[in-house]
PDB file of C-alpha atoms in Angstrom:
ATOM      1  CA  UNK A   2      55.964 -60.322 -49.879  1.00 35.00           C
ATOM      2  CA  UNK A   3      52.841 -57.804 -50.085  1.00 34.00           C
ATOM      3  CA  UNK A   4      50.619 -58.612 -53.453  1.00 40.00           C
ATOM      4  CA  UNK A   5      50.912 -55.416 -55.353  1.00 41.00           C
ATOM      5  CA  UNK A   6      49.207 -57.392 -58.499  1.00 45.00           C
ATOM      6  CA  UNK A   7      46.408 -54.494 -58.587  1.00 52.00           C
ATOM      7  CA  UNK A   8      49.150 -52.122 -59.607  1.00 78.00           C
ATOM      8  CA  UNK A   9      51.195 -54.235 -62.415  1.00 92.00           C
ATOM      9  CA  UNK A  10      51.134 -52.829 -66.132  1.00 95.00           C
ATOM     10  CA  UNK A  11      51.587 -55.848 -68.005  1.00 98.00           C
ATOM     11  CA  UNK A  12      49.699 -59.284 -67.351  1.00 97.00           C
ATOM     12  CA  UNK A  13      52.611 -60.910 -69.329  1.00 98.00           C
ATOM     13  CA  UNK A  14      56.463 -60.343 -69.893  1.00 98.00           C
ATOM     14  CA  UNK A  15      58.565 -62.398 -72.121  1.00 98.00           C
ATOM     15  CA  UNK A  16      62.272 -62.126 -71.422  1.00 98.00           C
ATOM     16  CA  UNK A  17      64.256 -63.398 -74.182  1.00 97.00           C
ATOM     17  CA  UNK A  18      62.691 -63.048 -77.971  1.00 97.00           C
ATOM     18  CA  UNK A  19      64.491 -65.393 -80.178  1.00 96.00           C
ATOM     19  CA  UNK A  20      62.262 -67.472 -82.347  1.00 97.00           C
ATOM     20  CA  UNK A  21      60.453 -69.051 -79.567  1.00 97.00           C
ATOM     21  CA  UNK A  22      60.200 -66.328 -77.316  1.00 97.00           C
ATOM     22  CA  UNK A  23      59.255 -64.001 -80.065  1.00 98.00           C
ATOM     23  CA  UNK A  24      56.188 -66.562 -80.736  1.00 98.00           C
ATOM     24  CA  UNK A  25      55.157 -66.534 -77.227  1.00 98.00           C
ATOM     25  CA  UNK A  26      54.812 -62.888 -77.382  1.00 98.00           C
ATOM     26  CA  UNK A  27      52.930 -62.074 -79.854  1.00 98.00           C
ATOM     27  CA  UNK A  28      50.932 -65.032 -79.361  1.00 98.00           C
ATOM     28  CA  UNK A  29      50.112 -63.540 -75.544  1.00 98.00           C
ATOM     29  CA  UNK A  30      49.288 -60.011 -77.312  1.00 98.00           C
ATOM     30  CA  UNK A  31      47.281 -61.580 -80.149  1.00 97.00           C
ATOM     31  CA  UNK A  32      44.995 -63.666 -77.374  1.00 97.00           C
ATOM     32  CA  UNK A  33      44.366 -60.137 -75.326  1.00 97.00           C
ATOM     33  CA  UNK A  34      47.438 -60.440 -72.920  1.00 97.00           C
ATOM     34  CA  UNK A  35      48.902 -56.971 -72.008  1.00 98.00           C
ATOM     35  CA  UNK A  36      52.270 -57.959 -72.997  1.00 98.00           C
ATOM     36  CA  UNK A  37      55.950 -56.461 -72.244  1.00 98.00           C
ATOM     37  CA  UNK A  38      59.272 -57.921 -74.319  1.00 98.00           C
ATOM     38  CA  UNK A  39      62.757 -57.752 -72.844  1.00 98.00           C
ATOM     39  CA  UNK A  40      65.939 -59.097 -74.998  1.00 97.00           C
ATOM     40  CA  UNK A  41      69.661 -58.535 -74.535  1.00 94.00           C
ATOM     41  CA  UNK A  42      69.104 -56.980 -78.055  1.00 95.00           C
ATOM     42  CA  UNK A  43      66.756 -54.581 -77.713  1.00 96.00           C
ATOM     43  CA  UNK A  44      66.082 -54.049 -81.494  1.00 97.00           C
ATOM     44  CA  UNK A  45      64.853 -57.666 -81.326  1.00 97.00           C
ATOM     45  CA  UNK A  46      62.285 -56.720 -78.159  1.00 97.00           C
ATOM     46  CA  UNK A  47      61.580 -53.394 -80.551  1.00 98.00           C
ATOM     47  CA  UNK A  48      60.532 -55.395 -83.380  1.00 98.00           C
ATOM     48  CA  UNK A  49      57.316 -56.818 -81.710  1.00 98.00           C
ATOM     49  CA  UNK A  50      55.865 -53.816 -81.561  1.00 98.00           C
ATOM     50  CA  UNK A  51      54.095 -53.891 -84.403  1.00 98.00           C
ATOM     51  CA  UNK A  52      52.542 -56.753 -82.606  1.00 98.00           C
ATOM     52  CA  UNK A  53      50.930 -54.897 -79.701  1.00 98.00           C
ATOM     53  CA  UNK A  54      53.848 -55.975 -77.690  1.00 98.00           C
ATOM     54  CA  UNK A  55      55.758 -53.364 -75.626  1.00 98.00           C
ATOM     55  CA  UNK A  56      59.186 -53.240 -75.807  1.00 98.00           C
ATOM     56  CA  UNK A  57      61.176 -52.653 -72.565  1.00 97.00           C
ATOM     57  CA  UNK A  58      64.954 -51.992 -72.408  1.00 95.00           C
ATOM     58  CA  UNK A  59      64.988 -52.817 -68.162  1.00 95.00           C
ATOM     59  CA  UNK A  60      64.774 -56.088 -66.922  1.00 95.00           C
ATOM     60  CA  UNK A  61      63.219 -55.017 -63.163  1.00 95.00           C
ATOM     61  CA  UNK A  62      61.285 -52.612 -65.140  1.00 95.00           C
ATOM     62  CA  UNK A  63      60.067 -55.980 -67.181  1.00 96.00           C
ATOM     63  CA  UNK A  64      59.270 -57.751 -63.726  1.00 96.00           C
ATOM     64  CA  UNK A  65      58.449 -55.038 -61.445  1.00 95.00           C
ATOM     65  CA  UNK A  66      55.440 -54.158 -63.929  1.00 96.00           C
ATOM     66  CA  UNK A  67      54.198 -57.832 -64.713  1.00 97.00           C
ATOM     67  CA  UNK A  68      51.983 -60.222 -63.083  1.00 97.00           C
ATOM     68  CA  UNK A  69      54.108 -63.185 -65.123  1.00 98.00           C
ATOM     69  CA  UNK A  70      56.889 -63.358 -66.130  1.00 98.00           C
ATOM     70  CA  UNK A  71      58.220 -66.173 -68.653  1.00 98.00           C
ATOM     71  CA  UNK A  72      61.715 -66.264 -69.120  1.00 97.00           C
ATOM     72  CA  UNK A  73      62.603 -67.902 -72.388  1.00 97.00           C
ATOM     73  CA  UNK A  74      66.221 -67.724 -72.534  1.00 95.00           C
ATOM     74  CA  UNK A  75      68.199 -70.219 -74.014  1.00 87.00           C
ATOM     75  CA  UNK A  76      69.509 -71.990 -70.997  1.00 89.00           C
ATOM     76  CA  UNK A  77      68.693 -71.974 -67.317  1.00 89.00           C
ATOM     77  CA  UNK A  78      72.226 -70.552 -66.156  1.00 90.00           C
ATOM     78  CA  UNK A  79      71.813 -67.605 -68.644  1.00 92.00           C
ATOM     79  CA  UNK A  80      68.077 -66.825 -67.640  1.00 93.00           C
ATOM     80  CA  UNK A  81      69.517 -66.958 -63.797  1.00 91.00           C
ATOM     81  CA  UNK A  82      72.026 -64.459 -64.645  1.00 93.00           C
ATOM     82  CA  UNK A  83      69.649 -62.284 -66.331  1.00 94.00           C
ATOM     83  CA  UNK A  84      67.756 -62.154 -63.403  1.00 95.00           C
ATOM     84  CA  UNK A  85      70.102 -62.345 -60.733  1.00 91.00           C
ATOM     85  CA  UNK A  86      69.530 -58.712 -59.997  1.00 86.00           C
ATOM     86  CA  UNK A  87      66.337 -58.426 -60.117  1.00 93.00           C
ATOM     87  CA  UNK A  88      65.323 -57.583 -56.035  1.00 88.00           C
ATOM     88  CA  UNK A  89      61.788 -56.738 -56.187  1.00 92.00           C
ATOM     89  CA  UNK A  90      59.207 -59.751 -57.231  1.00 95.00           C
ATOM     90  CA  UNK A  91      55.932 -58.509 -55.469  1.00 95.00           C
ATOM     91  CA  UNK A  92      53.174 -60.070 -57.011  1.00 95.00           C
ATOM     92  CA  UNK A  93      54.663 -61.441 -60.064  1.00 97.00           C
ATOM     93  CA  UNK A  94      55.213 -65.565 -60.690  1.00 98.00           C
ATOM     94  CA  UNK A  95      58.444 -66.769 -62.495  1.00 98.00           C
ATOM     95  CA  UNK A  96      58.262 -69.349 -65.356  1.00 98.00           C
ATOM     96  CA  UNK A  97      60.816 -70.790 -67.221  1.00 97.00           C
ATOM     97  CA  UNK A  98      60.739 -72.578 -70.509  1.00 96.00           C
ATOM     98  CA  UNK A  99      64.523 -72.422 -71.007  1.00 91.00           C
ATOM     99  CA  UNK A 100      66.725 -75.735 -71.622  1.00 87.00           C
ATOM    100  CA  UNK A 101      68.066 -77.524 -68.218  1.00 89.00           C
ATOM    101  CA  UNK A 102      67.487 -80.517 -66.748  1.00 94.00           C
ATOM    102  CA  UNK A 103      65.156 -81.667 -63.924  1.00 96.00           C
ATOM    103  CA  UNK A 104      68.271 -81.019 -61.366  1.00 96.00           C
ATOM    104  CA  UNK A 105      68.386 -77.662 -61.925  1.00 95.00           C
ATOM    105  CA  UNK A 106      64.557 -77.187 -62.556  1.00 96.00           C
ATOM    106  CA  UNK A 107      64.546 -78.144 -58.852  1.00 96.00           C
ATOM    107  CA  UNK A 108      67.300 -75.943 -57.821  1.00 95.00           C
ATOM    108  CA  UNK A 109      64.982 -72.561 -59.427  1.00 95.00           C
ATOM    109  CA  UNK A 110      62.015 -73.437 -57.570  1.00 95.00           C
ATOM    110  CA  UNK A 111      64.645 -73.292 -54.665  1.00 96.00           C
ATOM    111  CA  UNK A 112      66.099 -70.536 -56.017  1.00 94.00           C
ATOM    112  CA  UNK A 113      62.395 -68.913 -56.290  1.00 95.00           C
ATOM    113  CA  UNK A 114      61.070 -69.779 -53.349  1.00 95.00           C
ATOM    114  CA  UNK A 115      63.774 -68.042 -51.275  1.00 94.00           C
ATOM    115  CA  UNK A 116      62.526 -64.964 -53.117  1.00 93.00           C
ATOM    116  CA  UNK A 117      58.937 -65.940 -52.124  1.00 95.00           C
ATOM    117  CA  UNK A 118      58.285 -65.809 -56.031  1.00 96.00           C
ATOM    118  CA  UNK A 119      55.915 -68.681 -56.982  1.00 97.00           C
ATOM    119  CA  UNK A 120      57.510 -70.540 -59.379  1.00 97.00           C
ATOM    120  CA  UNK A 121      56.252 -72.870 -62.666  1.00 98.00           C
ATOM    121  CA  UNK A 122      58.641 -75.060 -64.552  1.00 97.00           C
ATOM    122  CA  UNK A 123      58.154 -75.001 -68.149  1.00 97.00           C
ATOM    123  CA  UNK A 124      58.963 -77.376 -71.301  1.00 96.00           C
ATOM    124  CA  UNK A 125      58.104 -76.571 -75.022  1.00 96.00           C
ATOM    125  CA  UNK A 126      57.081 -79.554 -76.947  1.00 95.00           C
ATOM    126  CA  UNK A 127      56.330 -77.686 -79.903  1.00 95.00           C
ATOM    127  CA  UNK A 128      57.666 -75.346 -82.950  1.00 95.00           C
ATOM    128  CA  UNK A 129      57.164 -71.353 -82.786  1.00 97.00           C
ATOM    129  CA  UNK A 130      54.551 -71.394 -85.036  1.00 97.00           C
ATOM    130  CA  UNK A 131      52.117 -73.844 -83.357  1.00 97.00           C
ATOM    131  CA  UNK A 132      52.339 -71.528 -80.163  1.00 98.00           C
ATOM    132  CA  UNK A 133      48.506 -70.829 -79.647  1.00 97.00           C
ATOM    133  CA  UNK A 134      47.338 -73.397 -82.087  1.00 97.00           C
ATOM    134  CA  UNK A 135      45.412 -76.893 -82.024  1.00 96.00           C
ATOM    135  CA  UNK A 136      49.108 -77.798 -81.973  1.00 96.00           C
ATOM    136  CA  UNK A 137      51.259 -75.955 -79.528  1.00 97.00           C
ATOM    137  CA  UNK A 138      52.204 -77.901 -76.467  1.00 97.00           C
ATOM    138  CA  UNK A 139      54.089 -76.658 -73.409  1.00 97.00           C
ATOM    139  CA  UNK A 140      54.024 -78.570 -70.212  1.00 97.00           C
ATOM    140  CA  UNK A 141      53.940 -77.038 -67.002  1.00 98.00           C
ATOM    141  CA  UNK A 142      55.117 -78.282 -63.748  1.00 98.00           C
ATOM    142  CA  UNK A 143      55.165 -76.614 -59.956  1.00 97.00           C
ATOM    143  CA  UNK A 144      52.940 -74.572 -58.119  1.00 96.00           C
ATOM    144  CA  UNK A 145      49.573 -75.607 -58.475  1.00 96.00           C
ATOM    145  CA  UNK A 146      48.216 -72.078 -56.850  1.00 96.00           C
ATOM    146  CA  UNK A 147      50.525 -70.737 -59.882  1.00 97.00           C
ATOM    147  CA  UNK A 148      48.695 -72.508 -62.074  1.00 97.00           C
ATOM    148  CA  UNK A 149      45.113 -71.222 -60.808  1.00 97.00           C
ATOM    149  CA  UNK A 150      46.069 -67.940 -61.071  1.00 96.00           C
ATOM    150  CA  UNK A 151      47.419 -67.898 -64.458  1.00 97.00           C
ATOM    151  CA  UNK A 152      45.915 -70.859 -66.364  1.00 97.00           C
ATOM    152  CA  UNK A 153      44.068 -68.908 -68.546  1.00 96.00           C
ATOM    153  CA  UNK A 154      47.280 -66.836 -69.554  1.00 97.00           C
ATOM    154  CA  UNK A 155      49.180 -70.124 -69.770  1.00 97.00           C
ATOM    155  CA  UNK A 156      46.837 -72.080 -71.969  1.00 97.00           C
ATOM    156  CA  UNK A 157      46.825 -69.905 -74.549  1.00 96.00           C
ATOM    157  CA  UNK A 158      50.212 -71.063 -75.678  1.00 97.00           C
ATOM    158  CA  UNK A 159      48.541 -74.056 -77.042  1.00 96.00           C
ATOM    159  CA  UNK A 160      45.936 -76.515 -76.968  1.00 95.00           C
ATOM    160  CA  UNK A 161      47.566 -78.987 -75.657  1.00 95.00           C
ATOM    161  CA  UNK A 162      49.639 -77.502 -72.950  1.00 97.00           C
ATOM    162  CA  UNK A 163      48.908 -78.561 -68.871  1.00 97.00           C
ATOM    163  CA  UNK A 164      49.988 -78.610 -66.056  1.00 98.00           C
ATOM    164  CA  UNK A 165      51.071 -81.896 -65.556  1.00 97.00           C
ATOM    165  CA  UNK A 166      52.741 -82.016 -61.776  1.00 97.00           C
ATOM    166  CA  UNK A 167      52.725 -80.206 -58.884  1.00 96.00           C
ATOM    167  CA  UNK A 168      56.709 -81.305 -59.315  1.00 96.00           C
ATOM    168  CA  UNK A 169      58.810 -78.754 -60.368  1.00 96.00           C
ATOM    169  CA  UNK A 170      61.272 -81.468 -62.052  1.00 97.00           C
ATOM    170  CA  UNK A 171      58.441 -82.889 -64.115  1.00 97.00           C
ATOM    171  CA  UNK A 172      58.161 -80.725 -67.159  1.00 97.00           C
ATOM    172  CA  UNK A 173      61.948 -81.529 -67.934  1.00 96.00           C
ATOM    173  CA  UNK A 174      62.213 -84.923 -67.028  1.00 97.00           C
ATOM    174  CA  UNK A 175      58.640 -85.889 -69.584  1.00 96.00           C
ATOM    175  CA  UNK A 176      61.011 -83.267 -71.970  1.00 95.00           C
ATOM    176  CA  UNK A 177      64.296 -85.448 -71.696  1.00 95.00           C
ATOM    177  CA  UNK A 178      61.778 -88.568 -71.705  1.00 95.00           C
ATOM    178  CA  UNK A 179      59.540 -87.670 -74.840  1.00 93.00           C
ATOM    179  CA  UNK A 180      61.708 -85.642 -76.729  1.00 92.00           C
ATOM    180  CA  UNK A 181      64.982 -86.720 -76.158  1.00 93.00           C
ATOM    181  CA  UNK A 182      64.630 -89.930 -75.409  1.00 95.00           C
ATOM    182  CA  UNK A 183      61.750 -90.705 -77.994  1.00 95.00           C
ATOM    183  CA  UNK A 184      60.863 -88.407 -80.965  1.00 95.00           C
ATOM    184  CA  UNK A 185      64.338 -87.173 -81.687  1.00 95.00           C
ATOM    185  CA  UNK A 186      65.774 -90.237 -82.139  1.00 96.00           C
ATOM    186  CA  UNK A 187      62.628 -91.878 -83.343  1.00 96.00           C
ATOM    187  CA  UNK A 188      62.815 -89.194 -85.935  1.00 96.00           C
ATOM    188  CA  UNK A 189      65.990 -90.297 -86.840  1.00 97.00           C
ATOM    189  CA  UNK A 190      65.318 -93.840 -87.505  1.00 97.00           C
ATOM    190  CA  UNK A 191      62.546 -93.188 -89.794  1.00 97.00           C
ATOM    191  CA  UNK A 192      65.148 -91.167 -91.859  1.00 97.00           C
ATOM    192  CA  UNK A 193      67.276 -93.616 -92.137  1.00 97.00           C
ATOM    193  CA  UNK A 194      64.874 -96.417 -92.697  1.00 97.00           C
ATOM    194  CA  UNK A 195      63.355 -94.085 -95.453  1.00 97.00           C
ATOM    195  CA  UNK A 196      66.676 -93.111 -96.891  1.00 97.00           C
ATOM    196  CA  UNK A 197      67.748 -97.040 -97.081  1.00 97.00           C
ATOM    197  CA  UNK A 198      63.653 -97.603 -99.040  1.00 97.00           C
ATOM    198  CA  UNK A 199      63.668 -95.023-101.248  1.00 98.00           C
ATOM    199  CA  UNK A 200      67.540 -95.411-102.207  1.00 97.00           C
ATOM    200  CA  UNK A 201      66.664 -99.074-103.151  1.00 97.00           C
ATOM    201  CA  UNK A 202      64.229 -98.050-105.128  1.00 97.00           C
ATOM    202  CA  UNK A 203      60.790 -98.149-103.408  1.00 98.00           C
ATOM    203  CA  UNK A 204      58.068 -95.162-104.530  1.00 98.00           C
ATOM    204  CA  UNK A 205      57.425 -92.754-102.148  1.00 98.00           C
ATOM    205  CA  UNK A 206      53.686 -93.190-101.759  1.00 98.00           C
ATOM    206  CA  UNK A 207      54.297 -97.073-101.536  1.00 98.00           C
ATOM    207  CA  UNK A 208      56.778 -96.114 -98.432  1.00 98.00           C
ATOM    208  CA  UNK A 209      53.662 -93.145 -96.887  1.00 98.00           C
ATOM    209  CA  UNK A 210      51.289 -95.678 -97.209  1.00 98.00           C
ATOM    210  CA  UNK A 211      52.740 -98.163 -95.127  1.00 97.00           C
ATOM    211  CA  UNK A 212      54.100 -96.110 -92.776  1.00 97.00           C
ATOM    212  CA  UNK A 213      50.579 -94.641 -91.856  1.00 97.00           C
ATOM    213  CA  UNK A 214      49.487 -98.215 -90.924  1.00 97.00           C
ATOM    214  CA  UNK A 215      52.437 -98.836 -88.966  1.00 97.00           C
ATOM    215  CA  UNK A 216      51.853 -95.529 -87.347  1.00 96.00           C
ATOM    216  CA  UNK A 217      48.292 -96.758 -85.797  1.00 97.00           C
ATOM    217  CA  UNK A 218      49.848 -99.846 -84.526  1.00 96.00           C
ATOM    218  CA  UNK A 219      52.516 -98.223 -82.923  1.00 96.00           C
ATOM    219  CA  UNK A 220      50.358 -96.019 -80.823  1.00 96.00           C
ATOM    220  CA  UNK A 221      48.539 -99.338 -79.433  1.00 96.00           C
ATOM    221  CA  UNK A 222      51.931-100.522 -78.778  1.00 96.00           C
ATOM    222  CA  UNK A 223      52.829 -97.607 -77.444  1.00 96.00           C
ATOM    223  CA  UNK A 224      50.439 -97.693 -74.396  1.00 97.00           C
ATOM    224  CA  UNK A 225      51.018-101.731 -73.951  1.00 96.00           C
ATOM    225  CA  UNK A 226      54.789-100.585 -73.091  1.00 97.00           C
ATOM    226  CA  UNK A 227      53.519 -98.410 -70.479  1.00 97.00           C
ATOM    227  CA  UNK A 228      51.037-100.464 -68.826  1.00 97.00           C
ATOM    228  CA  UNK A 229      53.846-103.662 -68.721  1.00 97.00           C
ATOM    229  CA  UNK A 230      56.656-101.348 -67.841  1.00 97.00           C
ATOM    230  CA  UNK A 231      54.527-100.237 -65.024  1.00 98.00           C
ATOM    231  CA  UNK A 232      53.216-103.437 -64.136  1.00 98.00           C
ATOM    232  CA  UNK A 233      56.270-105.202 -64.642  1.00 96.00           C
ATOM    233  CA  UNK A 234      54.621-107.697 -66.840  1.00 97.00           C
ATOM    234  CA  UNK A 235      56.438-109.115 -70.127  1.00 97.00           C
ATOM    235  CA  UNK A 236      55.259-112.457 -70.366  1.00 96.00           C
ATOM    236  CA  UNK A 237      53.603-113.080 -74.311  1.00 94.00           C
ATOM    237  CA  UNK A 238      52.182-115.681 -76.242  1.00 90.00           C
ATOM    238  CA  UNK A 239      52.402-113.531 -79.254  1.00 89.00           C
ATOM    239  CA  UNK A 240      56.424-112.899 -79.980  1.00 93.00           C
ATOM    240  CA  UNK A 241      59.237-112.996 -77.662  1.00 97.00           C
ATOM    241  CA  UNK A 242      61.894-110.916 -77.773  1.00 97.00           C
ATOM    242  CA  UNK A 243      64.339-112.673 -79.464  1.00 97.00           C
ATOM    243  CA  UNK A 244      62.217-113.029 -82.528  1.00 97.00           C
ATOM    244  CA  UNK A 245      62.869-109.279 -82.963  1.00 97.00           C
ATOM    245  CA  UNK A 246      66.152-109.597 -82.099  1.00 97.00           C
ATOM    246  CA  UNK A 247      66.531-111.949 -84.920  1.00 98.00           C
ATOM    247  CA  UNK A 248      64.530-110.092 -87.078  1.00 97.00           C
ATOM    248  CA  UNK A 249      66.841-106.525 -86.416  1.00 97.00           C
ATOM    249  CA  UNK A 250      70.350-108.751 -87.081  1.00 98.00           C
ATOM    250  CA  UNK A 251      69.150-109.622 -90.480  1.00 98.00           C
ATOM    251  CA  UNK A 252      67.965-106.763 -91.097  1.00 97.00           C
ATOM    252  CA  UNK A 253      71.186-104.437 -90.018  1.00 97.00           C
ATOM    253  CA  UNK A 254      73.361-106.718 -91.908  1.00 98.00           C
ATOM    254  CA  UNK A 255      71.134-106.196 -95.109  1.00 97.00           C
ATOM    255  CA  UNK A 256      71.125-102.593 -94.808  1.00 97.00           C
ATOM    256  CA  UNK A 257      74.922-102.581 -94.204  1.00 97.00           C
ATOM    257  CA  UNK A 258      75.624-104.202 -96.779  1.00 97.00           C
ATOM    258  CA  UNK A 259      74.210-101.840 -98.845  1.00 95.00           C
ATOM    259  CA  UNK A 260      76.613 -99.328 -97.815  1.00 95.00           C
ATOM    260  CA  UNK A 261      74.015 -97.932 -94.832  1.00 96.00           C
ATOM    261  CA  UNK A 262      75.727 -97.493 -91.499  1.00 96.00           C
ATOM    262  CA  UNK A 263      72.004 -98.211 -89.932  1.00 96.00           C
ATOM    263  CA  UNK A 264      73.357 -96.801 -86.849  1.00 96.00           C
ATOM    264  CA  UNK A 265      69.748 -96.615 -84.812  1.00 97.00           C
ATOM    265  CA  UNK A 266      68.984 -99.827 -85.944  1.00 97.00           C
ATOM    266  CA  UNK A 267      72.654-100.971 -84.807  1.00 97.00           C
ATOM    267  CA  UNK A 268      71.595 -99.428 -81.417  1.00 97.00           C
ATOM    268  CA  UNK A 269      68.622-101.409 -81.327  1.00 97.00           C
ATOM    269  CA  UNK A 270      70.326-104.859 -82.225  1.00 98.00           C
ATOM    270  CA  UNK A 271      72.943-104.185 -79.358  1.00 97.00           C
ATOM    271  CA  UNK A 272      70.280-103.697 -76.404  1.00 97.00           C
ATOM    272  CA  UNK A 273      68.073-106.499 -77.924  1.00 98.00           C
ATOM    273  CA  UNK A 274      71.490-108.378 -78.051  1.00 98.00           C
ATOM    274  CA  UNK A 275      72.156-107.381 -74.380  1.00 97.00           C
ATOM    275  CA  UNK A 276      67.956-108.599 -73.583  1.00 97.00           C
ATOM    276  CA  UNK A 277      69.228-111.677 -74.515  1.00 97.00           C
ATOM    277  CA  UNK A 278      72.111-112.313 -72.743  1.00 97.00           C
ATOM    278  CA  UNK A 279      70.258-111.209 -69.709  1.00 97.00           C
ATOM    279  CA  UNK A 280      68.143-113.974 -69.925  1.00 97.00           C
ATOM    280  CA  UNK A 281      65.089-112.341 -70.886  1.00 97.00           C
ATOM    281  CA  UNK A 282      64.629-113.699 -74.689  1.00 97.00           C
ATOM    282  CA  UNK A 283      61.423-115.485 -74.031  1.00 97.00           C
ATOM    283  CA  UNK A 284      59.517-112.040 -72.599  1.00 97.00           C
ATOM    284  CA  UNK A 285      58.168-109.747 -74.538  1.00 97.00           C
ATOM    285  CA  UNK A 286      59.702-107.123 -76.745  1.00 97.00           C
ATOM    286  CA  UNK A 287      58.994-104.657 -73.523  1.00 97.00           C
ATOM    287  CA  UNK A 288      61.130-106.327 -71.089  1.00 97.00           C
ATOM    288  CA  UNK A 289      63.639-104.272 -72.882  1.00 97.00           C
ATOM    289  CA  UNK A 290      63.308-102.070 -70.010  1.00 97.00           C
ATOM    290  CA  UNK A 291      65.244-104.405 -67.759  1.00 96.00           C
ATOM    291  CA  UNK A 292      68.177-103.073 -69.676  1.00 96.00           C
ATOM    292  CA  UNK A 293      67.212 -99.521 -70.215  1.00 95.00           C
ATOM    293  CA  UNK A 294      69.414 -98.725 -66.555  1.00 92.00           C
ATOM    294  CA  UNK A 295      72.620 -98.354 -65.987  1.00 85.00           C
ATOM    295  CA  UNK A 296      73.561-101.596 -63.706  1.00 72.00           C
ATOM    296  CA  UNK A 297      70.257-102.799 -64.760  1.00 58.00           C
TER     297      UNK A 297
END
């Protein structure tokens, strides 16, 4: 493909401007970012004008005339048929921060590269309105030339964000890891073990108070799992396994009998249960990765 990059209007195009995509926009215009809009709704695009961002009803007008182009539509088969007719990608790169999986994160760089469009992989860990703050975090994953070319452009969607692999997969496999896997339903537990406190009559500073402390010692914890699941090293002198297995049982029959269906906990009692059986009792609470696999 010739690089016609001299000639492009726009430095930045958002396609798609529901909450998030709305954020990104502005956010791009607000940090000095020539920015276009496109939307199936074009009243929606229209409405960031007032923004600085320009609102364009064609989607190859949208990428013909930008260097970037970050689709932000809801889900990876409806950005693909947004831009399915799109034919002429000279000089701009594609990234998407749509939902899909790692699969078919792989299958667009694919998909990409038989365009000869270079290609980033993108996952929001954040809400709209930390884009471009100390908080705003979206990972990035594929080409690294990509990256050089539009880091600057990239990293103003938050402090945090990175490129974090030259793996197209990666973004949406940490995504699936850290936010599915971990915060959501980490989330969840704490609002049911705060429901089951407060409901029994605990104050709510007594319940802040010792949740911050447990907080600290978590994130130690937290990078001890990582180094033993890596190492694959779970032998402790400090408490095995089935010493919080024990520990969960009574305490998921307490809260049930309370009338609390404790169903993370309940979760947690039936892979510590299955720890057990496996033989693995006397490890430490991280050999719980031994049954995190199916057929493990």
């Amino acid at each position: 493909m010739s690089d016609t990059t001299g000639a492009k209007t726009y430095d930045v195009a958002v396609l798609g401007c529901g909450p998030m995509g709305a954020a990104l926009a502005r956010n791009f215009a607000a940090k000095g970012r020539k920015t276009a809009a496109w939307n199936r709704s074009p009243a929606k695009a229209e409405a960031l004008a007032p923004h600085g961002v320009s609102p364009i009803q064609d989607i190859d007008e949208a990428v013909r005339s930008s260097k970037l182009v970050v689709a932000c539509i809801s889900t990876y088969d409806a950005a693909r048929e947004v831009l399915a007719g799109v034919t002429d990608w000279s000089g701009t790169t594609l990234v998407n921060v749509g939902t899909g999986t790692p699969a078919q994160a792989a299958e667009w760089q694919a998909w990409a590269g038989e365009r000869g469009v270079p290609y980033l992989d993108g996952a929001i860990l954040c809400y709209p309105p930390q884009i471009g703050t100390e908080e705003g975090l979206v990972l990035y994953s594929g080409s690294s030339q990509a990256w050089v070319e539009h880091e600057q452009t990239l990293m103003a969607t938050g402090a945090n964000s990175a490129l974090v692999s030259g793996d197209a997969k990666a973004a949406s496999v940490l995504d699936a890891g850290i936010m599915g896997a971990f915060y959501v339903p980490a989330l969840s537990a704490y609002v049911e073990a705060a429901t089951y406190a407060l409901d029994q009559g605990v104050v709510p500073d007594t319940f802040n108070a010792l949740s911050e402390m447990l907080f600290q010692t978590f994130a130690v914890m937290a990078k001890e799992s990582v180094a033993a699941i890596a190492s694959d090293q779970h032998e402790t002198d400090i408490a095995h396994l089935s010493a919080y297995a024990e520990g969960c049982r009574a305490g998921l029959d307490v809260m049930q009998a309370t009338g609390f269906k404790a169903r993370l906990l309940k979760a947690t009692v039936e892979n510590l249960n299955e720890a057990e059986k496996a033989g693995f009792g006397e490890l430490g609470f991280f050999a719980l990765t031994k049954v995190a696999r199916t057929g493990g």
